[in-house]
PDB file of C-alpha atoms in Angstrom:
ATOM      1  CA  MET Q   1     -17.956  -0.952 -21.878  1.00 59.00           C
ATOM      2  CA  SER Q   2     -14.639  -1.699 -23.567  1.00 63.00           C
ATOM      3  CA  ILE Q   3     -13.351  -5.240 -23.989  1.00 62.00           C
ATOM      4  CA  PRO Q   4     -10.442  -4.953 -21.488  1.00 63.00           C
ATOM      5  CA  VAL Q   5     -12.787  -3.615 -18.790  1.00 60.00           C
ATOM      6  CA  LYS Q   6     -15.284  -6.431 -19.403  1.00 64.00           C
ATOM      7  CA  ARG Q   7     -12.470  -8.966 -19.269  1.00 62.00           C
ATOM      8  CA  MET Q   8     -11.147  -7.468 -16.033  1.00 61.00           C
ATOM      9  CA  LEU Q   9     -14.558  -7.645 -14.386  1.00 63.00           C
ATOM     10  CA  ARG Q  10     -14.872 -11.314 -15.363  1.00 63.00           C
ATOM     11  CA  THR Q  11     -11.481 -12.182 -13.837  1.00 66.00           C
ATOM     12  CA  ARG Q  12     -11.804 -14.651 -10.982  1.00 73.00           C
ATOM     13  CA  GLY Q  13      -9.981 -14.444  -7.659  1.00 79.00           C
ATOM     14  CA  ALA Q  14     -11.079 -11.008  -6.502  1.00 85.00           C
ATOM     15  CA  LEU Q  15     -12.109 -12.134  -3.017  1.00 88.00           C
ATOM     16  CA  ALA Q  16      -8.800 -13.788  -2.143  1.00 90.00           C
ATOM     17  CA  ALA Q  17      -6.870 -10.817  -3.549  1.00 92.00           C
ATOM     18  CA  ALA Q  18      -9.078  -8.393  -1.599  1.00 94.00           C
ATOM     19  CA  VAL Q  19      -8.606 -10.280   1.672  1.00 94.00           C
ATOM     20  CA  THR Q  20      -4.841 -10.327   1.148  1.00 95.00           C
ATOM     21  CA  ALA Q  21      -4.745  -6.624   0.256  1.00 96.00           C
ATOM     22  CA  LEU Q  22      -6.884  -5.705   3.268  1.00 96.00           C
ATOM     23  CA  GLY Q  23      -4.567  -7.739   5.486  1.00 96.00           C
ATOM     24  CA  VAL Q  24      -1.517  -5.912   4.136  1.00 96.00           C
ATOM     25  CA  GLY Q  25      -3.285  -2.543   4.423  1.00 95.00           C
ATOM     26  CA  GLY Q  26      -4.353  -3.360   7.982  1.00 95.00           C
ATOM     27  CA  ALA Q  27      -0.792  -4.310   8.887  1.00 95.00           C
ATOM     28  CA  ILE Q  28       0.428  -0.978   7.520  1.00 93.00           C
ATOM     29  CA  ALA Q  29      -2.195   0.915   9.546  1.00 90.00           C
ATOM     30  CA  VAL Q  30      -1.356  -0.967  12.754  1.00 90.00           C
ATOM     31  CA  GLY Q  31       2.341  -0.333  12.138  1.00 89.00           C
ATOM     32  CA  ARG Q  32       1.704   3.398  11.703  1.00 84.00           C
ATOM     33  CA  VAL Q  33      -0.267   3.561  14.951  1.00 83.00           C
ATOM     34  CA  LEU Q  34       2.435   1.650  16.844  1.00 85.00           C
ATOM     35  CA  LEU Q  35       5.163   3.909  15.447  1.00 81.00           C
ATOM     36  CA  ALA Q  36       3.171   6.986  16.459  1.00 76.00           C
ATOM     37  CA  LEU Q  37       2.809   5.610  19.983  1.00 79.00           C
ATOM     38  CA  LEU Q  38       6.510   4.775  20.130  1.00 80.00           C
ATOM     39  CA  GLU Q  39       7.429   8.288  19.014  1.00 73.00           C
ATOM     40  CA  SER Q  40       5.312   9.726  21.809  1.00 72.00           C
ATOM     41  CA  TRP Q  41       7.240   7.874  24.526  1.00 72.00           C
ATOM     42  CA  GLN Q  42       9.575   9.856  26.736  1.00 62.00           C
ATOM     43  CA  LEU Q  43      12.524   8.422  28.566  1.00 57.00           C
ATOM     44  CA  SER Q  44      13.613  10.534  31.471  1.00 51.00           C
ATOM     45  CA  VAL Q  45      16.720   9.538  33.386  1.00 52.00           C
ATOM     46  CA  GLY Q  46      17.432  11.420  36.568  1.00 52.00           C
ATOM     47  CA  PRO Q  47      19.952  10.798  39.321  1.00 53.00           C
ATOM     48  CA  ALA Q  48      17.651   8.489  41.233  1.00 52.00           C
ATOM     49  CA  ASP Q  49      14.757   7.650  38.995  1.00 51.00           C
ATOM     50  CA  TRP Q  50      13.803   6.201  35.670  1.00 48.00           C
ATOM     51  CA  TYR Q  51      10.611   7.322  34.049  1.00 46.00           C
ATOM     52  CA  ILE Q  52       9.197   5.768  30.924  1.00 47.00           C
ATOM     53  CA  GLY Q  53       5.763   6.856  29.845  1.00 45.00           C
ATOM     54  CA  PHE Q  54       3.691   8.519  27.203  1.00 43.00           C
ATOM     55  CA  ALA Q  55       4.201  12.245  26.832  1.00 43.00           C
ATOM     56  CA  SER Q  56       0.868  12.623  25.124  1.00 38.00           C
ATOM     57  CA  PRO Q  57      -0.221  10.208  22.428  1.00 36.00           C
ATOM     58  CA  GLY Q  58      -2.513  12.798  20.874  1.00 33.00           C
ATOM     59  CA  PRO Q  59       0.068  14.990  19.130  1.00 32.00           C
ATOM     60  CA  ALA Q  60       2.020  12.063  17.683  1.00 31.00           C
ATOM     61  CA  LEU Q  61      -1.128  10.452  16.316  1.00 29.00           C
ATOM     62  CA  LEU Q  62      -2.851  13.640  15.252  1.00 32.00           C
ATOM     63  CA  GLY Q  63       0.186  15.758  14.311  1.00 39.00           C
ATOM     64  CA  ALA Q  64      -0.122  14.603  10.739  1.00 49.00           C
ATOM     65  CA  ASP Q  65      -3.849  14.183  10.338  1.00 65.00           C
ATOM     66  CA  PRO Q  66      -4.316  10.371  10.344  1.00 62.00           C
ATOM     67  CA  VAL Q  67      -7.294  10.502   8.007  1.00 70.00           C
ATOM     68  CA  VAL Q  68      -5.371  12.465   5.396  1.00 75.00           C
ATOM     69  CA  LEU Q  69      -2.382  10.177   5.927  1.00 69.00           C
ATOM     70  CA  ALA Q  70      -4.536   7.094   5.381  1.00 75.00           C
ATOM     71  CA  VAL Q  71      -6.302   8.516   2.342  1.00 78.00           C
ATOM     72  CA  LEU Q  72      -3.054   9.615   0.692  1.00 83.00           C
ATOM     73  CA  THR Q  73      -0.937   6.561   1.464  1.00 88.00           C
ATOM     74  CA  ILE Q  74      -2.503   3.434   2.933  1.00 92.00           C
ATOM     75  CA  ILE Q  75      -5.705   3.357   0.889  1.00 93.00           C
ATOM     76  CA  PRO Q  76      -4.054   3.954  -2.540  1.00 95.00           C
ATOM     77  CA  PHE Q  77      -1.339   1.407  -1.761  1.00 96.00           C
ATOM     78  CA  THR Q  78      -3.924  -1.169  -0.686  1.00 96.00           C
ATOM     79  CA  ILE Q  79      -6.066  -0.587  -3.785  1.00 96.00           C
ATOM     80  CA  GLY Q  80      -3.032  -0.824  -6.068  1.00 96.00           C
ATOM     81  CA  TYR Q  81      -1.813  -3.980  -4.317  1.00 97.00           C
ATOM     82  CA  PHE Q  82      -5.291  -5.490  -4.720  1.00 96.00           C
ATOM     83  CA  LEU Q  83      -5.407  -4.630  -8.439  1.00 94.00           C
ATOM     84  CA  GLY Q  84      -1.938  -6.104  -8.856  1.00 94.00           C
ATOM     85  CA  LEU Q  85      -2.970  -9.389  -7.229  1.00 94.00           C
ATOM     86  CA  TRP Q  86      -6.344  -9.560  -8.951  1.00 92.00           C
ATOM     87  CA  VAL Q  87      -6.018  -8.174 -12.472  1.00 90.00           C
ATOM     88  CA  ILE Q  88      -2.350  -7.898 -13.371  1.00 91.00           C
ATOM     89  CA  ALA Q  89      -0.562 -10.840 -11.749  1.00 91.00           C
ATOM     90  CA  PRO Q  90      -2.796 -13.157  -9.726  1.00 92.00           C
ATOM     91  CA  ILE Q  91      -1.161 -15.766  -7.549  1.00 92.00           C
ATOM     92  CA  THR Q  92      -2.373 -19.316  -8.115  1.00 90.00           C
ATOM     93  CA  GLU Q  93      -1.491 -22.692  -6.658  1.00 90.00           C
ATOM     94  CA  GLN Q  94       0.296 -23.809  -9.853  1.00 90.00           C
ATOM     95  CA  LEU Q  95       3.061 -21.219  -9.503  1.00 91.00           C
ATOM     96  CA  HIS Q  96       6.516 -21.911  -8.124  1.00 93.00           C
ATOM     97  CA  ILE Q  97       7.760 -19.835  -5.186  1.00 95.00           C
ATOM     98  CA  GLY Q  98       9.975 -17.683  -7.431  1.00 95.00           C
ATOM     99  CA  HIS Q  99       6.980 -16.661  -9.530  1.00 94.00           C
ATOM    100  CA  VAL Q 100       4.949 -16.011  -6.382  1.00 95.00           C
ATOM    101  CA  VAL Q 101       7.616 -13.662  -4.997  1.00 96.00           C
ATOM    102  CA  THR Q 102       7.922 -11.902  -8.361  1.00 96.00           C
ATOM    103  CA  ARG Q 103       4.163 -11.398  -8.695  1.00 96.00           C
ATOM    104  CA  ALA Q 104       3.862 -10.187  -5.103  1.00 97.00           C
ATOM    105  CA  ALA Q 105       6.714  -7.726  -5.718  1.00 97.00           C
ATOM    106  CA  LEU Q 106       4.919  -6.555  -8.881  1.00 96.00           C
ATOM    107  CA  ALA Q 107       1.695  -6.026  -6.904  1.00 96.00           C
ATOM    108  CA  THR Q 108       3.678  -4.041  -4.318  1.00 97.00           C
ATOM    109  CA  GLY Q 109       5.077  -1.919  -7.150  1.00 97.00           C
ATOM    110  CA  VAL Q 110       1.579  -1.274  -8.479  1.00 97.00           C
ATOM    111  CA  GLY Q 111       0.536  -0.183  -4.981  1.00 96.00           C
ATOM    112  CA  ALA Q 112       3.516   2.175  -4.711  1.00 96.00           C
ATOM    113  CA  THR Q 113       2.742   3.590  -8.167  1.00 96.00           C
ATOM    114  CA  LEU Q 114      -0.838   4.380  -7.196  1.00 96.00           C
ATOM    115  CA  TRP Q 115       0.493   5.895  -3.957  1.00 93.00           C
ATOM    116  CA  PHE Q 116       2.787   8.147  -6.039  1.00 95.00           C
ATOM    117  CA  LEU Q 117      -0.042   9.229  -8.344  1.00 95.00           C
ATOM    118  CA  VAL Q 118      -2.376  10.164  -5.484  1.00 93.00           C
ATOM    119  CA  VAL Q 119       0.280  12.088  -3.538  1.00 89.00           C
ATOM    120  CA  ALA Q 120       1.566  13.804  -6.716  1.00 90.00           C
ATOM    121  CA  ILE Q 121      -1.883  14.885  -7.873  1.00 91.00           C
ATOM    122  CA  THR Q 122      -2.865  16.062  -4.400  1.00 86.00           C
ATOM    123  CA  GLY Q 123       0.422  17.965  -3.955  1.00 82.00           C
ATOM    124  CA  THR Q 124       0.091  19.568  -7.377  1.00 84.00           C
ATOM    125  CA  VAL Q 125      -3.471  20.685  -6.702  1.00 82.00           C
ATOM    126  CA  VAL Q 126      -2.439  22.127  -3.336  1.00 77.00           C
ATOM    127  CA  ALA Q 127       0.562  23.896  -4.897  1.00 76.00           C
ATOM    128  CA  LEU Q 128      -1.505  25.356  -7.714  1.00 78.00           C
ATOM    129  CA  SER Q 129      -4.240  26.514  -5.389  1.00 75.00           C
ATOM    130  CA  ALA Q 130      -1.817  28.132  -2.927  1.00 65.00           C
ATOM    131  CA  GLN Q 131      -2.424  31.830  -2.781  1.00 56.00           C
ATOM    132  CA  GLY Q 132       0.768  33.810  -2.315  1.00 56.00           C
ATOM    133  CA  VAL Q 133      -0.033  37.175  -3.837  1.00 49.00           C
ATOM    134  CA  GLY Q 134      -3.345  36.087  -5.221  1.00 57.00           C
ATOM    135  CA  LEU Q 135      -1.778  33.896  -7.915  1.00 60.00           C
ATOM    136  CA  PRO Q 136      -1.189  30.128  -8.029  1.00 63.00           C
ATOM    137  CA  SER Q 137       2.347  28.957  -7.274  1.00 65.00           C
ATOM    138  CA  PRO Q 138       3.596  26.761 -10.147  1.00 67.00           C
ATOM    139  CA  ASP Q 139       7.112  26.959  -8.646  1.00 74.00           C
ATOM    140  CA  LEU Q 140       5.899  24.654  -5.866  1.00 76.00           C
ATOM    141  CA  VAL Q 141       4.894  21.845  -8.249  1.00 80.00           C
ATOM    142  CA  PRO Q 142       8.362  20.289  -8.852  1.00 85.00           C
ATOM    143  CA  PRO Q 143       9.118  20.007  -5.118  1.00 85.00           C
ATOM    144  CA  GLN Q 144       5.691  18.409  -4.606  1.00 84.00           C
ATOM    145  CA  LEU Q 145       6.386  15.869  -7.353  1.00 88.00           C
ATOM    146  CA  GLY Q 146       9.810  15.162  -5.868  1.00 90.00           C
ATOM    147  CA  PHE Q 147       8.229  14.657  -2.451  1.00 88.00           C
ATOM    148  CA  ALA Q 148       5.644  12.284  -3.928  1.00 89.00           C
ATOM    149  CA  LEU Q 149       8.343  10.279  -5.709  1.00 92.00           C
ATOM    150  CA  LYS Q 150      10.444  10.073  -2.555  1.00 92.00           C
ATOM    151  CA  GLN Q 151       7.449   8.946  -0.501  1.00 89.00           C
ATOM    152  CA  ALA Q 152       6.429   6.279  -3.020  1.00 92.00           C
ATOM    153  CA  LEU Q 153       9.960   4.907  -3.450  1.00 94.00           C
ATOM    154  CA  THR Q 154      10.457   4.813   0.317  1.00 92.00           C
ATOM    155  CA  GLY Q 155       7.102   3.074   0.655  1.00 91.00           C
ATOM    156  CA  LEU Q 156       8.075   0.546  -2.018  1.00 94.00           C
ATOM    157  CA  ILE Q 157      11.339  -0.302  -0.274  1.00 96.00           C
ATOM    158  CA  VAL Q 158       9.815  -0.498   3.200  1.00 94.00           C
ATOM    159  CA  LEU Q 159       6.660  -2.367   2.170  1.00 95.00           C
ATOM    160  CA  LEU Q 160       8.255  -4.844  -0.235  1.00 96.00           C
ATOM    161  CA  PRO Q 161       8.814  -7.537   2.444  1.00 96.00           C
ATOM    162  CA  LEU Q 162       5.235  -7.139   3.699  1.00 96.00           C
ATOM    163  CA  GLY Q 163       3.860  -7.313   0.148  1.00 96.00           C
ATOM    164  CA  VAL Q 164       5.884 -10.446  -0.614  1.00 97.00           C
ATOM    165  CA  LEU Q 165       4.758 -12.031   2.663  1.00 97.00           C
ATOM    166  CA  GLY Q 166       1.126 -11.309   1.728  1.00 96.00           C
ATOM    167  CA  GLY Q 167       1.647 -12.931  -1.673  1.00 96.00           C
ATOM    168  CA  VAL Q 168       3.306 -16.005  -0.180  1.00 96.00           C
ATOM    169  CA  LEU Q 169       0.489 -16.391   2.368  1.00 96.00           C
ATOM    170  CA  LEU Q 170      -2.049 -16.101  -0.461  1.00 94.00           C
ATOM    171  CA  TRP Q 171      -0.162 -18.824  -2.359  1.00 95.00           C
ATOM    172  CA  VAL Q 172      -0.087 -21.083   0.729  1.00 95.00           C
ATOM    173  CA  ARG Q 173      -3.846 -20.601   1.144  1.00 93.00           C
ATOM    174  CA  ARG Q 174      -4.511 -21.333  -2.521  1.00 90.00           C
ATOM    175  CA  THR Q 175      -2.263 -24.402  -2.365  1.00 91.00           C
ATOM    176  CA  ALA Q 176      -4.221 -25.718   0.622  1.00 90.00           C
ATOM    177  CA  LYS Q 177      -7.573 -24.983  -1.063  1.00 87.00           C
ATOM    178  CA  PRO Q 178      -7.185 -24.739  -4.849  1.00 83.00           C
ATOM    179  CA  SER Q 179      -9.567 -22.559  -6.821  1.00 78.00           C
ATOM    180  CA  GLU Q 180     -12.369 -24.260  -8.719  1.00 78.00           C
ATOM    181  CA  HIS Q 181     -11.957 -21.816 -11.600  1.00 75.00           C
ATOM    182  CA  HIS Q 182      -9.078 -20.954 -13.879  1.00 77.00           C
ATOM    183  CA  ILE Q 183      -7.431 -17.698 -12.777  1.00 79.00           C
ATOM    184  CA  GLU Q 184      -5.235 -15.625 -15.049  1.00 78.00           C
ATOM    185  CA  GLY Q 185      -4.103 -12.038 -15.151  1.00 76.00           C
ATOM    186  CA  LEU Q 186      -2.841  -9.593 -17.738  1.00 77.00           C
ATOM    187  CA  ILE Q 187       0.689 -10.985 -17.605  1.00 81.00           C
ATOM    188  CA  ASP Q 188      -0.619 -14.509 -18.281  1.00 75.00           C
ATOM    189  CA  VAL Q 189      -2.153 -13.637 -21.637  1.00 67.00           C
TER     190      VAL Q 189
END
């Protein structure tokens, strides 16, 4: 095993970073489900009646396969956010709030980067395996990469407040119960 990998595996603070990342990932998943339910609502206004109800929650939730959606977006973001909080820029009780926000934003950026990589690789593989006339379609690769970049940048912008909130809550928890061990990340060296 190489020295950086050994050092990474010896880094303390993985449990707190994992709990924070799972909380952020869970919040994203709950938000996606609630948005899907909201999109399935119908508002019908007639001359004498109001009707608000669910058209059918199935198509909104299953229209874009939720498992594929989770694998391509939520899981890579959560893993990247975890790695950002654990290995790259851990949040400790000694930090000031400005450093906490910066490190949480960095972890959110790492999550969005991993999101981009997974969506880009998946889109490229799908584009290259598409059979038009029996040949792969390399012309579809640039639009797939553009789509992946757009998705990741949108995710970064939308999830930045949630990522910062997760980092601040981790800092509050560490301040209330300081770690017994010294914690440092790659940016601390």
